mmCIF file of C-alpha atoms in Angstrom:
data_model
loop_
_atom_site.group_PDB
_atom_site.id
_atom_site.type_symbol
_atom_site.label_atom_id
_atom_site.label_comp_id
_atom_site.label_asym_id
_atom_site.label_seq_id
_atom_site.Cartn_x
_atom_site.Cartn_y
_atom_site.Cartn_z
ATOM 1 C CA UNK P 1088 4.788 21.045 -25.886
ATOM 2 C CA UNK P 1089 7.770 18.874 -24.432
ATOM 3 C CA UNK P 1090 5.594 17.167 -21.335
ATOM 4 C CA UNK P 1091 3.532 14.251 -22.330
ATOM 5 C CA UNK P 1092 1.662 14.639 -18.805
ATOM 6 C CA UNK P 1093 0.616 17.674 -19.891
ATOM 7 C CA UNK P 1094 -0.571 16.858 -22.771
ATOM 8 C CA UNK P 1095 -2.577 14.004 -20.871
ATOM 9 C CA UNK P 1096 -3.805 16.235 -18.106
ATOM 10 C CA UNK P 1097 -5.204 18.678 -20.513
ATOM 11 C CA UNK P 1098 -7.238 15.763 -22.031
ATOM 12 C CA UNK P 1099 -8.574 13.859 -19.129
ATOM 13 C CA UNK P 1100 -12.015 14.564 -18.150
ATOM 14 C CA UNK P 1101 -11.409 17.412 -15.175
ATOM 15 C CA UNK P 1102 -14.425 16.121 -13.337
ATOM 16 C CA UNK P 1103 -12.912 12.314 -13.008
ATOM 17 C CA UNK P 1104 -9.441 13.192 -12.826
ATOM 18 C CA UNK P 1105 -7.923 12.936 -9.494
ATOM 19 C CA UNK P 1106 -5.631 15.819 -10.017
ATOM 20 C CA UNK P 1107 -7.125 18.517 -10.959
ATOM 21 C CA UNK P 1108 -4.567 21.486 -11.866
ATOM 22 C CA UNK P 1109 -6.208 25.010 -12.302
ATOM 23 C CA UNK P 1110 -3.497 25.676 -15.101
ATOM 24 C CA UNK P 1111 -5.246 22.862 -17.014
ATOM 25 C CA UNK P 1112 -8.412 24.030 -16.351
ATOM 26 C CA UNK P 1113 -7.540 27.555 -17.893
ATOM 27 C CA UNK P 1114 -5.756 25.778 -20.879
ATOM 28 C CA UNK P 1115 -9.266 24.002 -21.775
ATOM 29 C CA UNK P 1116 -11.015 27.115 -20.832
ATOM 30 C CA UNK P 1117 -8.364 28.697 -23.812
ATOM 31 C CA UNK P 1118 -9.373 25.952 -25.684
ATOM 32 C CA UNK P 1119 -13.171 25.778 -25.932
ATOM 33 C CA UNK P 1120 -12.351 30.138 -26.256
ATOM 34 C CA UNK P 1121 -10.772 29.177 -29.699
ATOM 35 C CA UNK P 1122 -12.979 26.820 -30.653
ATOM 36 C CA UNK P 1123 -16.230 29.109 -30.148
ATOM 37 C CA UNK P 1124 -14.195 31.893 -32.328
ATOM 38 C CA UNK P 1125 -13.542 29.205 -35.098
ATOM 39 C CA UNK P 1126 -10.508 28.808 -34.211
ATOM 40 C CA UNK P 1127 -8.254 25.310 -34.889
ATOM 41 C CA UNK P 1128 -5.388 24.288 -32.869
ATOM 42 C CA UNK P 1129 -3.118 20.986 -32.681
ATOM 43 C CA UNK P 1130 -1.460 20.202 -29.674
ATOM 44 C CA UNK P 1131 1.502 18.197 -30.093
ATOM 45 C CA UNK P 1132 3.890 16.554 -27.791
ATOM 46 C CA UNK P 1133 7.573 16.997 -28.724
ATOM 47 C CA UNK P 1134 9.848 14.045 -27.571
ATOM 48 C CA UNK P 1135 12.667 15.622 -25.805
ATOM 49 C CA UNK P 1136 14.265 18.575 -27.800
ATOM 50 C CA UNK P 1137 14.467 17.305 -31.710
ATOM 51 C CA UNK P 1138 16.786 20.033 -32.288
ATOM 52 C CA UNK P 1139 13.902 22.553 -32.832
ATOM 53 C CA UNK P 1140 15.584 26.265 -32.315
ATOM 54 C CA UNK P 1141 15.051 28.272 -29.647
ATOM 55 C CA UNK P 1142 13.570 24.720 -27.352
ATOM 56 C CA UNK P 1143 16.664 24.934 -25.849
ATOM 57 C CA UNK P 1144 16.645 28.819 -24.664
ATOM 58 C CA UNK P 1145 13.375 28.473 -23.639
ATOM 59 C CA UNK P 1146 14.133 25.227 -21.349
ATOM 60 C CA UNK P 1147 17.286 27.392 -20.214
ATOM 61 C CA UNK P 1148 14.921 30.301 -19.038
ATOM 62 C CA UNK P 1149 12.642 28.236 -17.015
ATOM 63 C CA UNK P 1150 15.001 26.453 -14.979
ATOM 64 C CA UNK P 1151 16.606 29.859 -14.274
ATOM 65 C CA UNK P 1152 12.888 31.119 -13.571
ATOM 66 C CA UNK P 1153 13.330 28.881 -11.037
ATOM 67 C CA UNK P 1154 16.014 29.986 -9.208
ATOM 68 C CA UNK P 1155 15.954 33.824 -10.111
ATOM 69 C CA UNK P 1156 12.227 34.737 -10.513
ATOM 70 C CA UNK P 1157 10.233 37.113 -8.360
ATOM 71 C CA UNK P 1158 8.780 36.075 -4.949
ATOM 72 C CA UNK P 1159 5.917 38.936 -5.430
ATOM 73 C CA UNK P 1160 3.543 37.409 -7.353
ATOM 74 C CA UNK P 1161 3.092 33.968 -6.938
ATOM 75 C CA UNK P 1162 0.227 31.302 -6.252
ATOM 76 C CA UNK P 1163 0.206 28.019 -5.255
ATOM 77 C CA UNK P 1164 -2.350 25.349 -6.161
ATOM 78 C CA UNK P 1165 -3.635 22.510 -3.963
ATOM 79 C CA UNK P 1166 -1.822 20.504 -5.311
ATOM 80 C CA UNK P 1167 1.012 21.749 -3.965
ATOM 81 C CA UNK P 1168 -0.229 22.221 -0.609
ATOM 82 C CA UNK P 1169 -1.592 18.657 -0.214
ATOM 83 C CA UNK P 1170 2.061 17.302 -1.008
ATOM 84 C CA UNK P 1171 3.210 19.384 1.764
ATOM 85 C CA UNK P 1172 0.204 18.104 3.976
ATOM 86 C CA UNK P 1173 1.116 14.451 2.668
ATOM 87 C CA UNK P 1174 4.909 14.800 3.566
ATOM 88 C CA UNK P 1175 4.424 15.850 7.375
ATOM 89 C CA UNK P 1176 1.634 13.542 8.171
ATOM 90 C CA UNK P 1177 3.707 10.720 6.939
ATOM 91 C CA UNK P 1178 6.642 11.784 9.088
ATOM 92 C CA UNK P 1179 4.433 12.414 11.807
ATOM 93 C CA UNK P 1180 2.903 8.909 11.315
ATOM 94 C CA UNK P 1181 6.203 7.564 11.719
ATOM 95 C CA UNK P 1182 7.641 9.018 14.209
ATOM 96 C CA UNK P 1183 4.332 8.322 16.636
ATOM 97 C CA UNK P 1184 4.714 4.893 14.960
ATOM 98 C CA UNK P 1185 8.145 4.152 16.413
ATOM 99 C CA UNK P 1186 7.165 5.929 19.651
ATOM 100 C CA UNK P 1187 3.811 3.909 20.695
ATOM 101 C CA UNK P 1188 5.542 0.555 19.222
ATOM 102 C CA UNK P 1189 7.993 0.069 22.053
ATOM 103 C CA UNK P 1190 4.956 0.544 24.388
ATOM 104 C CA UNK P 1191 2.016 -1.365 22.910
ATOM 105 C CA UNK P 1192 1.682 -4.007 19.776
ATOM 106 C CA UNK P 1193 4.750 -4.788 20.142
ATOM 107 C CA UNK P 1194 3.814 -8.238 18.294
ATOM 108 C CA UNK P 1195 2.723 -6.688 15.297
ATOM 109 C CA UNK P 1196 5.744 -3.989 15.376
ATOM 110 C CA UNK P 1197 7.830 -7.455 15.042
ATOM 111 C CA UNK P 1198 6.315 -8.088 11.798
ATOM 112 C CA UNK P 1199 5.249 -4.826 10.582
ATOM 113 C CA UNK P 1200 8.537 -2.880 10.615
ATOM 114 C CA UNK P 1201 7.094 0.093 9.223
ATOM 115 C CA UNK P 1202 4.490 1.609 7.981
ATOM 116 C CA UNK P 1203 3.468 0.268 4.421
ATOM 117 C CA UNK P 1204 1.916 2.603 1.405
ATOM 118 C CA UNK P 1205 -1.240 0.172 1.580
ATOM 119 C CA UNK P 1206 -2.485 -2.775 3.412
ATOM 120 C CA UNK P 1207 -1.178 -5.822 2.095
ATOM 121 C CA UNK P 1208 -4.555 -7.416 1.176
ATOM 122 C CA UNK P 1209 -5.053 -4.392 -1.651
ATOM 123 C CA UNK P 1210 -3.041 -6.441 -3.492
ATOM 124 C CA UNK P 1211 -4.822 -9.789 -2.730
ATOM 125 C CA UNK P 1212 -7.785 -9.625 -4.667
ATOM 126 C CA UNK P 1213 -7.653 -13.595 -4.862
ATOM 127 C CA UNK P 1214 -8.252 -13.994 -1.100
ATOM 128 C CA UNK P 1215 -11.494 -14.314 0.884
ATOM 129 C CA UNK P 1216 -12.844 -11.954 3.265
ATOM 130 C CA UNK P 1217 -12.225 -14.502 6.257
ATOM 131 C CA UNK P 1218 -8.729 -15.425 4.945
ATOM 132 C CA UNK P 1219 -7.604 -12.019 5.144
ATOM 133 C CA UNK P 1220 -9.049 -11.510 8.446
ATOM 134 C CA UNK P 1221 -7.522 -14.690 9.661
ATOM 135 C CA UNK P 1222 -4.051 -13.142 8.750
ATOM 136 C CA UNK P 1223 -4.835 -10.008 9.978
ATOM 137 C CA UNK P 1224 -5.551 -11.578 13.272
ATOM 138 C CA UNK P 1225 -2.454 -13.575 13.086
ATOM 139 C CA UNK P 1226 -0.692 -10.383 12.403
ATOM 140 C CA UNK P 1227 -1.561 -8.853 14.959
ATOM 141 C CA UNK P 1228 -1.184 -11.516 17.450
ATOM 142 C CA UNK P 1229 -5.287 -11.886 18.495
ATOM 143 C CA UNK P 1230 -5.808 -14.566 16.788
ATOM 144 C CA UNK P 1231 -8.524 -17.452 18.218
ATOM 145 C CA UNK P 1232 -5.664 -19.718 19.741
ATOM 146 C CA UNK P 1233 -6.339 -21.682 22.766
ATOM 147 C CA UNK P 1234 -3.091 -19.943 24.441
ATOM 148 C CA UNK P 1235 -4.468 -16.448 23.376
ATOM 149 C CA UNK P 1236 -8.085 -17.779 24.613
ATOM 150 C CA UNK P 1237 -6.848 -18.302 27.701
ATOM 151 C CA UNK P 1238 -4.790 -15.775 28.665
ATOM 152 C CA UNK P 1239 -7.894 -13.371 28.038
ATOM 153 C CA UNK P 1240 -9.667 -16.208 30.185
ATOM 154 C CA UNK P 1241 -12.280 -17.366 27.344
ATOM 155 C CA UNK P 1242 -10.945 -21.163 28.320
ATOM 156 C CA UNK P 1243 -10.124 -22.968 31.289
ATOM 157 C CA UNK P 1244 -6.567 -24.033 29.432
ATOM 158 C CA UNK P 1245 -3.935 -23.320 26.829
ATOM 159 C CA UNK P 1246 -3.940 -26.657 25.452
ATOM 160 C CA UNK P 1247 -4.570 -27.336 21.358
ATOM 161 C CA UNK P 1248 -7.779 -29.416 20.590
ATOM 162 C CA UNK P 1249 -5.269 -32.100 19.488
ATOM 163 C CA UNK P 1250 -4.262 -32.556 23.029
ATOM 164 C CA UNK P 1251 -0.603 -33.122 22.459
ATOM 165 C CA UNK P 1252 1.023 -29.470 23.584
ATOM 166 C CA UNK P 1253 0.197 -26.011 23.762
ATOM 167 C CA UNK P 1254 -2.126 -24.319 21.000
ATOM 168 C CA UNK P 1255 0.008 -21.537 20.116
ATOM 169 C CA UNK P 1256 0.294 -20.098 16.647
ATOM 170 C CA UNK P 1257 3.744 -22.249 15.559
ATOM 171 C CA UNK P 1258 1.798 -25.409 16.899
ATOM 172 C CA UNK P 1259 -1.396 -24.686 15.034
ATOM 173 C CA UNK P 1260 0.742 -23.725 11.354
ATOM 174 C CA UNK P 1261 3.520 -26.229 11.634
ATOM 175 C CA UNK P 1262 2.958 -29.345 13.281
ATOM 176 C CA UNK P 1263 -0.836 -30.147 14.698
ATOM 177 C CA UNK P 1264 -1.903 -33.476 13.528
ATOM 178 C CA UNK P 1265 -4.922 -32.206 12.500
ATOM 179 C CA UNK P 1266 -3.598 -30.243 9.775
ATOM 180 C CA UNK P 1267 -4.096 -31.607 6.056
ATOM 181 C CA UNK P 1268 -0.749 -31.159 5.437
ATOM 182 C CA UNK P 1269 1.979 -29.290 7.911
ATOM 183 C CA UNK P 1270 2.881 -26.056 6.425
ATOM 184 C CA UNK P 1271 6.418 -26.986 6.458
ATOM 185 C CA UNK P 1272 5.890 -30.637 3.930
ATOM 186 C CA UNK P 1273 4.491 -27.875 1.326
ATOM 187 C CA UNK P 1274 6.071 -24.278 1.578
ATOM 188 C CA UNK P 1275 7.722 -23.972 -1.567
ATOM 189 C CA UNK P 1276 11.377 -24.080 -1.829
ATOM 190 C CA UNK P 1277 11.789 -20.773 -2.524
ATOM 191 C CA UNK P 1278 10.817 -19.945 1.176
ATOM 192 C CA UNK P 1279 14.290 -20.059 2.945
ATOM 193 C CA UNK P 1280 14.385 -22.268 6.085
ATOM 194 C CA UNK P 1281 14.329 -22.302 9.310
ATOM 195 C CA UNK P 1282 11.322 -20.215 9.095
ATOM 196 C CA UNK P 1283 9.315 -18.841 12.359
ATOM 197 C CA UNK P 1284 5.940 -17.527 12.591
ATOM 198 C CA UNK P 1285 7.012 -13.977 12.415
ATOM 199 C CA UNK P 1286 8.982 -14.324 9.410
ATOM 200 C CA UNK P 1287 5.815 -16.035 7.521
ATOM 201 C CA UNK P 1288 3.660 -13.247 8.719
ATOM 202 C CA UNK P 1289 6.076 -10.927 6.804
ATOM 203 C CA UNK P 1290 6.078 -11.683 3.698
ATOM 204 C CA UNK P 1291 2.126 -10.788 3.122
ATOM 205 C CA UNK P 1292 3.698 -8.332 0.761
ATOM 206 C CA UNK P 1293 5.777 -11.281 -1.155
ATOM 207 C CA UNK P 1294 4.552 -13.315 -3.944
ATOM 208 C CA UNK P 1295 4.333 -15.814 -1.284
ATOM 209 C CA UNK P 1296 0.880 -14.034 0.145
ATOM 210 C CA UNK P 1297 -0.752 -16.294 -2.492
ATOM 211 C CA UNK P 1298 0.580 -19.403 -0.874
ATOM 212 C CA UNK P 1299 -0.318 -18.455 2.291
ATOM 213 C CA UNK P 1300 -3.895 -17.350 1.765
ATOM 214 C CA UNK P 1301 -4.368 -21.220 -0.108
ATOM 215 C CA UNK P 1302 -2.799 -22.273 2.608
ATOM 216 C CA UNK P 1303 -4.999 -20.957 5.182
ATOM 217 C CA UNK P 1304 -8.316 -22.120 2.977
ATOM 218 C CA UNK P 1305 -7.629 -25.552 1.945
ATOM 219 C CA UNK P 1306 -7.120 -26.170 5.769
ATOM 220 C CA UNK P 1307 -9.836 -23.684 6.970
ATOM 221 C CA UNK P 1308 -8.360 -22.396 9.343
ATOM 222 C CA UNK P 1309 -10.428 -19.753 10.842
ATOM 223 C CA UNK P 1310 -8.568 -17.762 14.050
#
C-alpha cells in the first residue's frame, strides 16, 4: 500500500474518527473476515514506488481510471458530498458577506476583511473570558465607550471619565491619563508605526494577540 493515510484511516478507531470512509470500514470488515478464518495479514506502507515491478503500471491504470472509466456504476460517499456542501456554503458566505458589509457593520468589515477559518480567540487559549469579549466588542465597534454610550443615549455626554476630550476608543488605548502605561510607551517594536485603532484590532490573528490580551488585563480594561 503506497498511501500512509490509508494505512492510518484503516487503523483509527471508526467510531472516534471524524472521517469515516465506508471503503475503510469494508477493509476492517475484510480484516476481522481473515482473522476469524485464521487468517494473518501485514499491511505495509510503501514509501513512494521503491522500484517494486508492476507499482508503476498499476499507478498508470488508476490515474487513467480516472479519466477513462465508466460513468455506470459509481457511488459516492459523504464524504464527498459534504466537500461539495462545504465549497458552496463558503462561497455563498462570502458573497452575502461582501453584499450586507457595504450596508451594515461596516466597522467591523474595516477590520475583518474577510471571513476567517476560525475565530481568532481559538487560538488564544491564554486569554480570559472578559478579555476576549472586550476585543470582541472593540471589534465590532460596541464597545462600553462614553462616545458609543451616548450616541445610544445611556449618558448625558461623550466625554472620557478623565475629563480631558472625548472617550472614544483611540483616547481610551493610546493616551488617557488613567492608563498604567499608554499603549503606545509599550507596543513592541515589531508593531510598525503610526498605528490606528483599526490596524491594532487586526492583527488578533498575529503573534501580537498575546500582547494585546496582557495589554487589556494588566490595565483592566473592561468595554
Amino acid at each position: 500500500m503506497y498511501s500512509l493515510s490509508c494505512l492510518y484511516s484503516i487503523k483509527e478507531n471508526p467510531f472516534r474518527s471524524k472521517s469515516r470512509f465506508p471503503i475503510a470500514l469494508r477493509i476492517r470488515e475484510a480484516l476481522y473476515s481473515c482473522h476469524q478464518n485464521g487468517l494473518a495479514l501485514l499491511l505495509v506502507w510503501i514509501p513512494g514506488h521503491s522500484g517494486i515491478t508492476g507499482n508503476e503500471t498499476a499507478d498508470l491504470c488508476a490515474k487513467s481510471a480516472v479519466h477513462l472509466g465508466s460513468l455506470e456504476h459509481f457511488k459516492n460517499s459523504s464524504q464527498d458530498l459534504s466537500a461539495l456542501a462545504k465549497t458552496y456554503l463558503i462561497r455563498s458566505w462570502k458573497s452575502l458577506w461582501n453584499d450586507s458589509k457595504s450596508v451594515k457593520g461596516k466597522y467591523y468589515a474595516s477590520v475583518q476583511t474577510d471571513i476567517p477559518r476560525r475565530p481568532w480567540f481559538f487560538s488564544c487559549k491564554y486569554a480570559d473570558r472578559w478579555v476576549t469579549s472586550t476585543i470582541c466588542r472593540l471589534r465590532l465597534g460596541h464597545a462600553c465607550t462614553p462616545v458609543h454610550l451616548n450616541k445610544i443615549r445611556i449618558r448625558d455626554h461623550s466625554i472620557c471619565e478623565c475629563g480631558l476630550e472625548e472617550g472614544t476608543v483611540s483616547h481610551i488605548l493610546f493616551s488617557c491619563p488613567k492608563l498604567l502605561h499608554p499603549l503606545y510607551d509599550v507596543l513592541p517594536v515589531q508593531v510598525p508605526r503610526p498605528l490606528n485603532v483599526e490596524c491594532l484590532l487586526m492583527s488578533v490573528f498575529s503573534p501580537f494577540c498575546r500582547f494585546l490580551c496582557k495589554y487589556v488585563k494588566c490595565n483592566n480594561i473592561k468595554l
